[in-house]
Amino acid sequence: MEENAGTEGNATAAAPPTPTGLSKQELDVCDGILKRISDYRDDDGHDVSGAFQRMLNRRNLPDYFNIIKEPMALSTIRQKITRKQYKTYQEFVRDFALISHNAMVYNRPSAQVHKDAVVIEKLLKEELKKAIEDKAMTREEAELPDLGEIPPADPSPPPEPEDEEPEDEEDEDDEDEEEDDTDDDRPRGRRAKRARRTSTAARGKPEESNKDDPDSQKKRGRPPKVHTPMEARINTLLKGLRKFKNPGGDLKILHFEKLPDKSVMPEYYQDIKNPIAMDLIKRKAKRKKYQSVDAVLKDLDLMFENAKSYNLEGSQIYNDAIDLQKEAKIIAEQEKKKPDSDFADEDGKLPLAEILYNGELWKVGDWIHLQNPNDVTKPIVAQIYRTWQDPQGQKWINACWYYRPEQTVHRFEKHFFENEVVKTGQYRDHKIEEVVDRCFVMFFTRYNKGRPRGFPKDKEVYVCEARYNEEKFKLNKIKTWASCVPDEVREKDYEMDLFDIPKKMKKVPSPIKHLLREDAKEDDALPKPTWGAPNAPPIVGAVHRRPREANESPPPEPTPSPQPTPEPVHRPIVSDRPRFDSQGDIAMGGTRSSVPLPSPMASHTPVQTAYGQQFQAPRPSPSPAPLVPQNSYGSHSSGSHPPVTHTPLYQQTYSQYNTTPQPVVQHSTPMNNYQQYSAPAPRPVAPMQTPHQSHHSNAYNPPRPVEVYTLSEQANLSIPADIRSQFQQDEYGKVIFFTAPPLDINPIPEDKQQLGHSLRYLADKARHKEEAEKKRKIRETHLEAEAREKMKRMKMDSEDKKRWLLEQKMAAMEEWRKNMERGTDEIYKDLHGENWKEIRDAEQCRLAIKQEDAYKKQKAHEEFKKRAAEAKEVKITGFKWI
């Protein structure tokens, strides 16, 4: 019988394939090999087959298909098995071997994908050997084909420019994972990125060890992991489920790591209405979506119930689901019983959901200004990532810095948006007292459309377009704004108050362009920024003339100047401020003259003249600038022709001249703040005196520099009040700084000197100011009430906890007393039998008598010692102090 069985088995294994291909039994052998290799995890839980599940996207990696002539993926093998396309075992083995061979040909030996391919090849050999032993296939069928030699690896090339910095690629990976079915092989891309992060970290170690090097201040980092007690409980619960193994030695949780492939098991999504897996639960936990342990437990129960509903009762997955569901509830109950104090980290940091400071609540995701010890006029722009309290009660935040353009190293031709900042890899700890005020940073795709709804008008709003790599001094455009903000607010969008017309975004030249050395060359080494205080951005960056990178766009071209026309054009309303072209550069054509504005706010609407021409509204200036009177034609008329007087178009509202200069209130910007320290002093411009020059207004007139500056609110308040009072101030109480002495000439006519704002405007302004003050006081009162109520609740909770502890202690003492009595009774019963009660009572009486005698002896001894001490004292009498 044994001989017949063996012969039959060999005949089955060696039977030639049917004309239609492998039989169902043989296809099951192939499917089993594929499933076991796909489910394999190493000791660290790493999925070695994850990088080979899907075919790569030709658009993302076109060179891959030029090098690899026969691409292959596990999904292709799985599809061929399902469609019964394999004719022989050799076809199946060759396809499987192609996966490892292709990965080892394309990737370097140091890459994670190459290492995974070696493991896959080893697993395949073991599976084929086992199939031969089980007589499922012959040795010839299981032999690996010769696919060619693996070419030697080339020396590692220098790192190529990347669009995204390594610090946030992990965040972008999370977004990639959210997309379901795609043709590209994202797991393989994540392997390569993880390898690059490892090598970058290795290179960063020597820099971190050099504490004396100023460049060590630019080291990159990530926000510290300061988990709240609830987050720590959730993490412990999810990690705890990875400890349990089934009888086969595999982790029970492996079946629940990811949802089934829709293309392979579409029926699963028809039967299960709410599919969920561990990777989705982990992602929600990372994004702070769970507010309690019970919420996580609810999703885990749903996952296990789905498994029990879909799989047959008694199957391995069904049994694992029952076991893990019970273990999850046990772990959850254990974690909920632990006090919050058990979750403090090694440094004693206690995570806080929010911090109350200066009557405001500060939490993760808030944009803030931080004190800049290097320059008080340029506070650090940052976003809060963590909040905690140390053992001494000091409250801290961890914030990601955003640099201003003048704090970076870039090409001298680089242009920036007005009010632009760039994201850095600096995650620094600051005391809450270092927070100056609020600000806001918007992505450049939304900045021109409006402002955050409800955000105060007096707070700065910045625009961000790029990340700054402080190791390579490169600016890389940001692809997805969600990857730049904390997990807690990544999916929380903000509402906006839209502008009536989207404002035009202009780029201006680098504010430190003038720092370029005259002898700078393209092959010079990269300059370094100037560092100052330890926990502050650079004092100033640097510019260079090195060639542009491949991914760097050329500087914008300036708009050509308009050609002058022979006919004179009359402009009743013009501005003395320089006009700017579409790139932010000063246009070298047109004239300038002054015009008083009807209100302190800058107008964004172009002024329409009587001749149908539009003129750009005055640009925001760093400070209130008094209007300089100027004749529209004075600088272009000859001495033999008298100036021509024109009547203004809006005669009832505007006047060409004004006796009392009215300041044009504009909010300062970081770009202008820097320019106020680097702008050259104004120079007198001599009028053009050409005998045969025509009276037209399109002749060239050099732009006039800004003549008045004010400091920021914080810098202005740092000047003592008695000193400020000695100087001229604007309507906001800021000291006014002039770049040149005032002129004594006042050409404004007497009848024009009394013009000013209307009483209605002034009344509305005062009423708005009063309403704003009332709202502020109401808000502060509301916040103080909330804070008091919160402190009251915390105090009541503390008292309730103390009362509960006292009751527990009393109950424990009472239980201990009862246990002692029961134990004593048991001892007497064992020693004295039925008369144990009488003997116990008698011994208790003797003990009481002895205790009474001992007490009396102690009192008598104390009395004796007292009398002896009194006898030793010598009483002195008969003396009287005078």
PDB file of N, CA and C in Angstrom, residues 380-462:
ATOM      1  N   ILE A 380       9.972  86.279  16.067  1.00  0.00           N
ATOM      2  CA  ILE A 380      10.046  84.996  15.365  1.00  0.00           C
ATOM      3  C   ILE A 380       8.637  84.530  15.007  1.00  0.00           C
ATOM      4  N   VAL A 381       8.423  84.218  13.755  1.00  0.00           N
ATOM      5  CA  VAL A 381       7.146  83.646  13.305  1.00  0.00           C
ATOM      6  C   VAL A 381       7.215  82.136  13.526  1.00  0.00           C
ATOM      7  N   ALA A 382       6.240  81.579  14.216  1.00  0.00           N
ATOM      8  CA  ALA A 382       6.299  80.160  14.575  1.00  0.00           C
ATOM      9  C   ALA A 382       4.894  79.605  14.713  1.00  0.00           C
ATOM     10  N   GLN A 383       4.810  78.262  14.763  1.00  0.00           N
ATOM     11  CA  GLN A 383       3.559  77.549  15.002  1.00  0.00           C
ATOM     12  C   GLN A 383       3.767  76.562  16.143  1.00  0.00           C
ATOM     13  N   ILE A 384       2.826  76.528  17.067  1.00  0.00           N
ATOM     14  CA  ILE A 384       2.937  75.671  18.252  1.00  0.00           C
ATOM     15  C   ILE A 384       2.703  74.215  17.858  1.00  0.00           C
ATOM     16  N   TYR A 385       3.605  73.328  18.305  1.00  0.00           N
ATOM     17  CA  TYR A 385       3.493  71.890  18.054  1.00  0.00           C
ATOM     18  C   TYR A 385       3.244  71.109  19.341  1.00  0.00           C
ATOM     19  N   ARG A 386       3.747  71.551  20.481  1.00  0.00           N
ATOM     20  CA  ARG A 386       3.572  70.841  21.741  1.00  0.00           C
ATOM     21  C   ARG A 386       3.386  71.853  22.865  1.00  0.00           C
ATOM     22  N   THR A 387       2.658  71.438  23.900  1.00  0.00           N
ATOM     23  CA  THR A 387       2.490  72.241  25.117  1.00  0.00           C
ATOM     24  C   THR A 387       2.631  71.319  26.321  1.00  0.00           C
ATOM     25  N   TRP A 388       3.389  71.763  27.320  1.00  0.00           N
ATOM     26  CA  TRP A 388       3.561  70.941  28.515  1.00  0.00           C
ATOM     27  C   TRP A 388       3.970  71.807  29.708  1.00  0.00           C
ATOM     28  N   GLN A 389       4.067  71.159  30.853  1.00  0.00           N
ATOM     29  CA  GLN A 389       4.469  71.809  32.105  1.00  0.00           C
ATOM     30  C   GLN A 389       5.551  70.972  32.757  1.00  0.00           C
ATOM     31  N   ASP A 390       6.622  71.642  33.221  1.00  0.00           N
ATOM     32  CA  ASP A 390       7.721  70.906  33.844  1.00  0.00           C
ATOM     33  C   ASP A 390       7.442  70.694  35.329  1.00  0.00           C
ATOM     34  N   PRO A 391       8.283  69.929  36.040  1.00  0.00           N
ATOM     35  CA  PRO A 391       8.026  69.645  37.463  1.00  0.00           C
ATOM     36  C   PRO A 391       7.967  70.891  38.325  1.00  0.00           C
ATOM     37  N   GLN A 392       8.618  71.980  37.898  1.00  0.00           N
ATOM     38  CA  GLN A 392       8.589  73.208  38.697  1.00  0.00           C
ATOM     39  C   GLN A 392       7.354  74.055  38.423  1.00  0.00           C
ATOM     40  N   GLY A 393       6.483  73.617  37.543  1.00  0.00           N
ATOM     41  CA  GLY A 393       5.270  74.361  37.239  1.00  0.00           C
ATOM     42  C   GLY A 393       5.414  75.321  36.078  1.00  0.00           C
ATOM     43  N   GLN A 394       6.598  75.407  35.470  1.00  0.00           N
ATOM     44  CA  GLN A 394       6.804  76.294  34.324  1.00  0.00           C
ATOM     45  C   GLN A 394       6.138  75.694  33.081  1.00  0.00           C
ATOM     46  N   LYS A 395       5.389  76.520  32.378  1.00  0.00           N
ATOM     47  CA  LYS A 395       4.695  76.067  31.170  1.00  0.00           C
ATOM     48  C   LYS A 395       5.564  76.353  29.950  1.00  0.00           C
ATOM     49  N   TRP A 396       5.621  75.359  29.034  1.00  0.00           N
ATOM     50  CA  TRP A 396       6.488  75.410  27.871  1.00  0.00           C
ATOM     51  C   TRP A 396       5.683  75.121  26.606  1.00  0.00           C
ATOM     52  N   ILE A 397       6.241  75.571  25.493  1.00  0.00           N
ATOM     53  CA  ILE A 397       5.714  75.212  24.178  1.00  0.00           C
ATOM     54  C   ILE A 397       6.890  74.786  23.303  1.00  0.00           C
ATOM     55  N   ASN A 398       6.609  73.938  22.321  1.00  0.00           N
ATOM     56  CA  ASN A 398       7.568  73.632  21.270  1.00  0.00           C
ATOM     57  C   ASN A 398       6.984  74.161  19.975  1.00  0.00           C
ATOM     58  N   ALA A 399       7.760  74.996  19.281  1.00  0.00           N
ATOM     59  CA  ALA A 399       7.240  75.673  18.095  1.00  0.00           C
ATOM     60  C   ALA A 399       8.189  75.474  16.923  1.00  0.00           C
ATOM     61  N   CYS A 400       7.607  75.424  15.739  1.00  0.00           N
ATOM     62  CA  CYS A 400       8.376  75.347  14.488  1.00  0.00           C
ATOM     63  C   CYS A 400       8.577  76.760  13.976  1.00  0.00           C
ATOM     64  N   TRP A 401       9.836  77.112  13.737  1.00  0.00           N
ATOM     65  CA  TRP A 401      10.158  78.469  13.274  1.00  0.00           C
ATOM     66  C   TRP A 401       9.904  78.617  11.777  1.00  0.00           C
ATOM     67  N   TYR A 402       9.557  79.846  11.403  1.00  0.00           N
ATOM     68  CA  TYR A 402       9.476  80.265  10.010  1.00  0.00           C
ATOM     69  C   TYR A 402      10.398  81.478   9.851  1.00  0.00           C
ATOM     70  N   TYR A 403      11.351  81.358   8.916  1.00  0.00           N
ATOM     71  CA  TYR A 403      12.315  82.435   8.702  1.00  0.00           C
ATOM     72  C   TYR A 403      11.752  83.491   7.764  1.00  0.00           C
ATOM     73  N   ARG A 404      12.223  84.713   7.972  1.00  0.00           N
ATOM     74  CA  ARG A 404      11.964  85.790   7.013  1.00  0.00           C
ATOM     75  C   ARG A 404      13.015  85.704   5.898  1.00  0.00           C
ATOM     76  N   PRO A 405      12.754  86.274   4.717  1.00  0.00           N
ATOM     77  CA  PRO A 405      13.718  86.152   3.615  1.00  0.00           C
ATOM     78  C   PRO A 405      15.114  86.628   3.983  1.00  0.00           C
ATOM     79  N   GLU A 406      15.208  87.702   4.774  1.00  0.00           N
ATOM     80  CA  GLU A 406      16.524  88.238   5.103  1.00  0.00           C
ATOM     81  C   GLU A 406      17.290  87.371   6.100  1.00  0.00           C
ATOM     82  N   GLN A 407      16.676  86.307   6.607  1.00  0.00           N
ATOM     83  CA  GLN A 407      17.344  85.399   7.524  1.00  0.00           C
ATOM     84  C   GLN A 407      17.833  84.129   6.823  1.00  0.00           C
ATOM     85  N   THR A 408      17.678  84.057   5.496  1.00  0.00           N
ATOM     86  CA  THR A 408      18.056  82.858   4.746  1.00  0.00           C
ATOM     87  C   THR A 408      19.268  83.148   3.859  1.00  0.00           C
ATOM     88  N   VAL A 409      19.838  82.083   3.333  1.00  0.00           N
ATOM     89  CA  VAL A 409      20.928  82.175   2.359  1.00  0.00           C
ATOM     90  C   VAL A 409      20.352  81.797   0.998  1.00  0.00           C
ATOM     91  N   HIS A 410      20.492  82.681   0.003  1.00  0.00           N
ATOM     92  CA  HIS A 410      19.868  82.445  -1.299  1.00  0.00           C
ATOM     93  C   HIS A 410      20.631  83.213  -2.373  1.00  0.00           C
ATOM     94  N   ARG A 411      20.240  82.980  -3.626  1.00  0.00           N
ATOM     95  CA  ARG A 411      20.834  83.715  -4.739  1.00  0.00           C
ATOM     96  C   ARG A 411      20.428  85.182  -4.687  1.00  0.00           C
ATOM     97  N   PHE A 412      21.348  86.028  -5.145  1.00  0.00           N
ATOM     98  CA  PHE A 412      21.086  87.468  -5.065  1.00  0.00           C
ATOM     99  C   PHE A 412      19.933  87.886  -5.964  1.00  0.00           C
ATOM    100  N   GLU A 413      19.577  87.069  -6.964  1.00  0.00           N
ATOM    101  CA  GLU A 413      18.480  87.406  -7.866  1.00  0.00           C
ATOM    102  C   GLU A 413      17.133  86.891  -7.361  1.00  0.00           C
ATOM    103  N   LYS A 414      17.119  86.241  -6.225  1.00  0.00           N
ATOM    104  CA  LYS A 414      15.887  85.639  -5.704  1.00  0.00           C
ATOM    105  C   LYS A 414      14.857  86.724  -5.381  1.00  0.00           C
ATOM    106  N   HIS A 415      13.609  86.482  -5.744  1.00  0.00           N
ATOM    107  CA  HIS A 415      12.495  87.376  -5.429  1.00  0.00           C
ATOM    108  C   HIS A 415      11.560  86.688  -4.433  1.00  0.00           C
ATOM    109  N   PHE A 416      10.937  87.478  -3.593  1.00  0.00           N
ATOM    110  CA  PHE A 416      10.026  86.958  -2.576  1.00  0.00           C
ATOM    111  C   PHE A 416       8.720  87.742  -2.618  1.00  0.00           C
ATOM    112  N   PHE A 417       7.670  87.079  -2.147  1.00  0.00           N
ATOM    113  CA  PHE A 417       6.410  87.790  -1.957  1.00  0.00           C
ATOM    114  C   PHE A 417       6.556  88.786  -0.811  1.00  0.00           C
ATOM    115  N   GLU A 418       5.743  89.813  -0.854  1.00  0.00           N
ATOM    116  CA  GLU A 418       5.688  90.708   0.291  1.00  0.00           C
ATOM    117  C   GLU A 418       5.083  89.946   1.483  1.00  0.00           C
ATOM    118  N   ASN A 419       5.703  90.128   2.636  1.00  0.00           N
ATOM    119  CA  ASN A 419       5.241  89.452   3.859  1.00  0.00           C
ATOM    120  C   ASN A 419       5.448  87.943   3.795  1.00  0.00           C
ATOM    121  N   GLU A 420       6.435  87.482   3.038  1.00  0.00           N
ATOM    122  CA  GLU A 420       6.664  86.043   2.897  1.00  0.00           C
ATOM    123  C   GLU A 420       7.562  85.515   4.014  1.00  0.00           C
ATOM    124  N   VAL A 421       7.293  84.294   4.444  1.00  0.00           N
ATOM    125  CA  VAL A 421       8.147  83.549   5.364  1.00  0.00           C
ATOM    126  C   VAL A 421       8.335  82.151   4.785  1.00  0.00           C
ATOM    127  N   VAL A 422       9.357  81.443   5.259  1.00  0.00           N
ATOM    128  CA  VAL A 422       9.637  80.094   4.765  1.00  0.00           C
ATOM    129  C   VAL A 422       9.716  79.144   5.953  1.00  0.00           C
ATOM    130  N   LYS A 423       9.215  77.932   5.756  1.00  0.00           N
ATOM    131  CA  LYS A 423       9.210  76.931   6.825  1.00  0.00           C
ATOM    132  C   LYS A 423      10.609  76.356   7.000  1.00  0.00           C
ATOM    133  N   THR A 424      10.994  76.146   8.251  1.00  0.00           N
ATOM    134  CA  THR A 424      12.296  75.577   8.553  1.00  0.00           C
ATOM    135  C   THR A 424      12.123  74.248   9.273  1.00  0.00           C
ATOM    136  N   GLY A 425      13.242  73.600   9.546  1.00  0.00           N
ATOM    137  CA  GLY A 425      13.232  72.373  10.333  1.00  0.00           C
ATOM    138  C   GLY A 425      13.580  72.626  11.782  1.00  0.00           C
ATOM    139  N   GLN A 426      13.429  73.859  12.236  1.00  0.00           N
ATOM    140  CA  GLN A 426      13.765  74.225  13.614  1.00  0.00           C
ATOM    141  C   GLN A 426      12.532  74.045  14.496  1.00  0.00           C
ATOM    142  N   TYR A 427      12.605  73.083  15.409  1.00  0.00           N
ATOM    143  CA  TYR A 427      11.541  72.868  16.402  1.00  0.00           C
ATOM    144  C   TYR A 427      12.166  73.161  17.764  1.00  0.00           C
ATOM    145  N   ARG A 428      11.870  74.314  18.317  1.00  0.00           N
ATOM    146  CA  ARG A 428      12.545  74.792  19.512  1.00  0.00           C
ATOM    147  C   ARG A 428      11.572  74.928  20.683  1.00  0.00           C
ATOM    148  N   ASP A 429      12.115  74.725  21.899  1.00  0.00           N
ATOM    149  CA  ASP A 429      11.344  74.872  23.118  1.00  0.00           C
ATOM    150  C   ASP A 429      11.425  76.324  23.594  1.00  0.00           C
ATOM    151  N   HIS A 430      10.280  76.878  24.002  1.00  0.00           N
ATOM    152  CA  HIS A 430      10.215  78.246  24.518  1.00  0.00           C
ATOM    153  C   HIS A 430       9.293  78.278  25.732  1.00  0.00           C
ATOM    154  N   LYS A 431       9.620  79.128  26.674  1.00  0.00           N
ATOM    155  CA  LYS A 431       8.703  79.382  27.776  1.00  0.00           C
ATOM    156  C   LYS A 431       7.498  80.153  27.246  1.00  0.00           C
ATOM    157  N   ILE A 432       6.357  79.947  27.880  1.00  0.00           N
ATOM    158  CA  ILE A 432       5.142  80.609  27.402  1.00  0.00           C
ATOM    159  C   ILE A 432       5.267  82.121  27.511  1.00  0.00           C
ATOM    160  N   GLU A 433       6.140  82.589  28.424  1.00  0.00           N
ATOM    161  CA  GLU A 433       6.318  84.035  28.579  1.00  0.00           C
ATOM    162  C   GLU A 433       7.021  84.664  27.371  1.00  0.00           C
ATOM    163  N   GLU A 434       7.624  83.850  26.510  1.00  0.00           N
ATOM    164  CA  GLU A 434       8.294  84.385  25.325  1.00  0.00           C
ATOM    165  C   GLU A 434       7.323  84.668  24.179  1.00  0.00           C
ATOM    166  N   VAL A 435       6.050  84.296  24.333  1.00  0.00           N
ATOM    167  CA  VAL A 435       5.059  84.565  23.294  1.00  0.00           C
ATOM    168  C   VAL A 435       4.716  86.047  23.326  1.00  0.00           C
ATOM    169  N   VAL A 436       4.804  86.698  22.171  1.00  0.00           N
ATOM    170  CA  VAL A 436       4.514  88.133  22.079  1.00  0.00           C
ATOM    171  C   VAL A 436       3.048  88.361  21.740  1.00  0.00           C
ATOM    172  N   ASP A 437       2.595  87.817  20.647  1.00  0.00           N
ATOM    173  CA  ASP A 437       1.192  87.940  20.254  1.00  0.00           C
ATOM    174  C   ASP A 437       0.896  86.911  19.177  1.00  0.00           C
ATOM    175  N   ARG A 438      -0.292  87.013  18.609  1.00  0.00           N
ATOM    176  CA  ARG A 438      -0.709  86.078  17.569  1.00  0.00           C
ATOM    177  C   ARG A 438      -0.358  86.622  16.185  1.00  0.00           C
ATOM    178  N   CYS A 439      -0.224  85.702  15.247  1.00  0.00           N
ATOM    179  CA  CYS A 439      -0.097  86.046  13.834  1.00  0.00           C
ATOM    180  C   CYS A 439      -0.752  84.915  13.051  1.00  0.00           C
ATOM    181  N   PHE A 440      -0.563  84.875  11.751  1.00  0.00           N
ATOM    182  CA  PHE A 440      -1.144  83.802  10.943  1.00  0.00           C
ATOM    183  C   PHE A 440      -0.295  83.641   9.690  1.00  0.00           C
ATOM    184  N   VAL A 441      -0.133  82.386   9.258  1.00  0.00           N
ATOM    185  CA  VAL A 441       0.614  82.071   8.042  1.00  0.00           C
ATOM    186  C   VAL A 441      -0.321  81.314   7.107  1.00  0.00           C
ATOM    187  N   MET A 442      -0.429  81.798   5.878  1.00  0.00           N
ATOM    188  CA  MET A 442      -1.309  81.188   4.881  1.00  0.00           C
ATOM    189  C   MET A 442      -0.473  80.657   3.718  1.00  0.00           C
ATOM    190  N   PHE A 443      -0.947  79.588   3.114  1.00  0.00           N
ATOM    191  CA  PHE A 443      -0.304  79.053   1.913  1.00  0.00           C
ATOM    192  C   PHE A 443      -0.522  80.042   0.771  1.00  0.00           C
ATOM    193  N   PHE A 444       0.445  80.117  -0.146  1.00  0.00           N
ATOM    194  CA  PHE A 444       0.413  81.161  -1.160  1.00  0.00           C
ATOM    195  C   PHE A 444      -0.776  81.016  -2.108  1.00  0.00           C
ATOM    196  N   THR A 445      -1.399  79.821  -2.162  1.00  0.00           N
ATOM    197  CA  THR A 445      -2.554  79.641  -3.038  1.00  0.00           C
ATOM    198  C   THR A 445      -3.815  80.292  -2.482  1.00  0.00           C
ATOM    199  N   ARG A 446      -3.814  80.646  -1.189  1.00  0.00           N
ATOM    200  CA  ARG A 446      -5.011  81.232  -0.570  1.00  0.00           C
ATOM    201  C   ARG A 446      -4.772  82.656  -0.086  1.00  0.00           C
ATOM    202  N   TYR A 447      -3.507  83.062  -0.017  1.00  0.00           N
ATOM    203  CA  TYR A 447      -3.173  84.338   0.609  1.00  0.00           C
ATOM    204  C   TYR A 447      -3.837  85.510  -0.094  1.00  0.00           C
ATOM    205  N   ASN A 448      -3.955  85.461  -1.419  1.00  0.00           N
ATOM    206  CA  ASN A 448      -4.485  86.605  -2.154  1.00  0.00           C
ATOM    207  C   ASN A 448      -6.002  86.641  -2.182  1.00  0.00           C
ATOM    208  N   LYS A 449      -6.659  85.638  -1.602  1.00  0.00           N
ATOM    209  CA  LYS A 449      -8.119  85.549  -1.699  1.00  0.00           C
ATOM    210  C   LYS A 449      -8.840  86.158  -0.499  1.00  0.00           C
ATOM    211  N   GLY A 450      -8.168  86.266   0.644  1.00  0.00           N
ATOM    212  CA  GLY A 450      -8.831  86.824   1.812  1.00  0.00           C
ATOM    213  C   GLY A 450      -7.998  86.658   3.062  1.00  0.00           C
ATOM    214  N   ARG A 451      -8.643  86.903   4.201  1.00  0.00           N
ATOM    215  CA  ARG A 451      -8.006  86.761   5.507  1.00  0.00           C
ATOM    216  C   ARG A 451      -8.778  85.726   6.328  1.00  0.00           C
ATOM    217  N   PRO A 452      -8.121  85.113   7.319  1.00  0.00           N
ATOM    218  CA  PRO A 452      -8.859  84.182   8.192  1.00  0.00           C
ATOM    219  C   PRO A 452     -10.024  84.888   8.868  1.00  0.00           C
ATOM    220  N   ARG A 453     -11.152  84.247   8.880  1.00  0.00           N
ATOM    221  CA  ARG A 453     -12.365  84.862   9.429  1.00  0.00           C
ATOM    222  C   ARG A 453     -12.207  85.132  10.920  1.00  0.00           C
ATOM    223  N   GLY A 454     -12.536  86.358  11.304  1.00  0.00           N
ATOM    224  CA  GLY A 454     -12.474  86.730  12.709  1.00  0.00           C
ATOM    225  C   GLY A 454     -11.084  87.081  13.203  1.00  0.00           C
ATOM    226  N   PHE A 455     -10.078  86.993  12.350  1.00  0.00           N
ATOM    227  CA  PHE A 455      -8.710  87.312  12.788  1.00  0.00           C
ATOM    228  C   PHE A 455      -8.571  88.818  12.870  1.00  0.00           C
ATOM    229  N   PRO A 456      -8.046  89.334  13.993  1.00  0.00           N
ATOM    230  CA  PRO A 456      -7.982  90.794  14.168  1.00  0.00           C
ATOM    231  C   PRO A 456      -7.221  91.468  13.036  1.00  0.00           C
ATOM    232  N   LYS A 457      -7.689  92.651  12.676  1.00  0.00           N
ATOM    233  CA  LYS A 457      -7.089  93.383  11.574  1.00  0.00           C
ATOM    234  C   LYS A 457      -5.681  93.857  11.897  1.00  0.00           C
ATOM    235  N   ASP A 458      -5.385  94.061  13.193  1.00  0.00           N
ATOM    236  CA  ASP A 458      -4.069  94.592  13.554  1.00  0.00           C
ATOM    237  C   ASP A 458      -3.004  93.502  13.683  1.00  0.00           C
ATOM    238  N   LYS A 459      -3.359  92.261  13.427  1.00  0.00           N
ATOM    239  CA  LYS A 459      -2.401  91.165  13.516  1.00  0.00           C
ATOM    240  C   LYS A 459      -1.839  90.846  12.125  1.00  0.00           C
ATOM    241  N   GLU A 460      -0.575  90.448  12.112  1.00  0.00           N
ATOM    242  CA  GLU A 460       0.102  90.168  10.852  1.00  0.00           C
ATOM    243  C   GLU A 460      -0.364  88.841  10.247  1.00  0.00           C
ATOM    244  N   VAL A 461      -0.512  88.828   8.933  1.00  0.00           N
ATOM    245  CA  VAL A 461      -0.799  87.612   8.173  1.00  0.00           C
ATOM    246  C   VAL A 461       0.332  87.445   7.155  1.00  0.00           C
ATOM    247  N   TYR A 462       1.024  86.310   7.223  1.00  0.00           N
ATOM    248  CA  TYR A 462       2.155  86.051   6.349  1.00  0.00           C
ATOM    249  C   TYR A 462       1.764  85.053   5.266  1.00  0.00           C
TER     250      TYR A 462
END
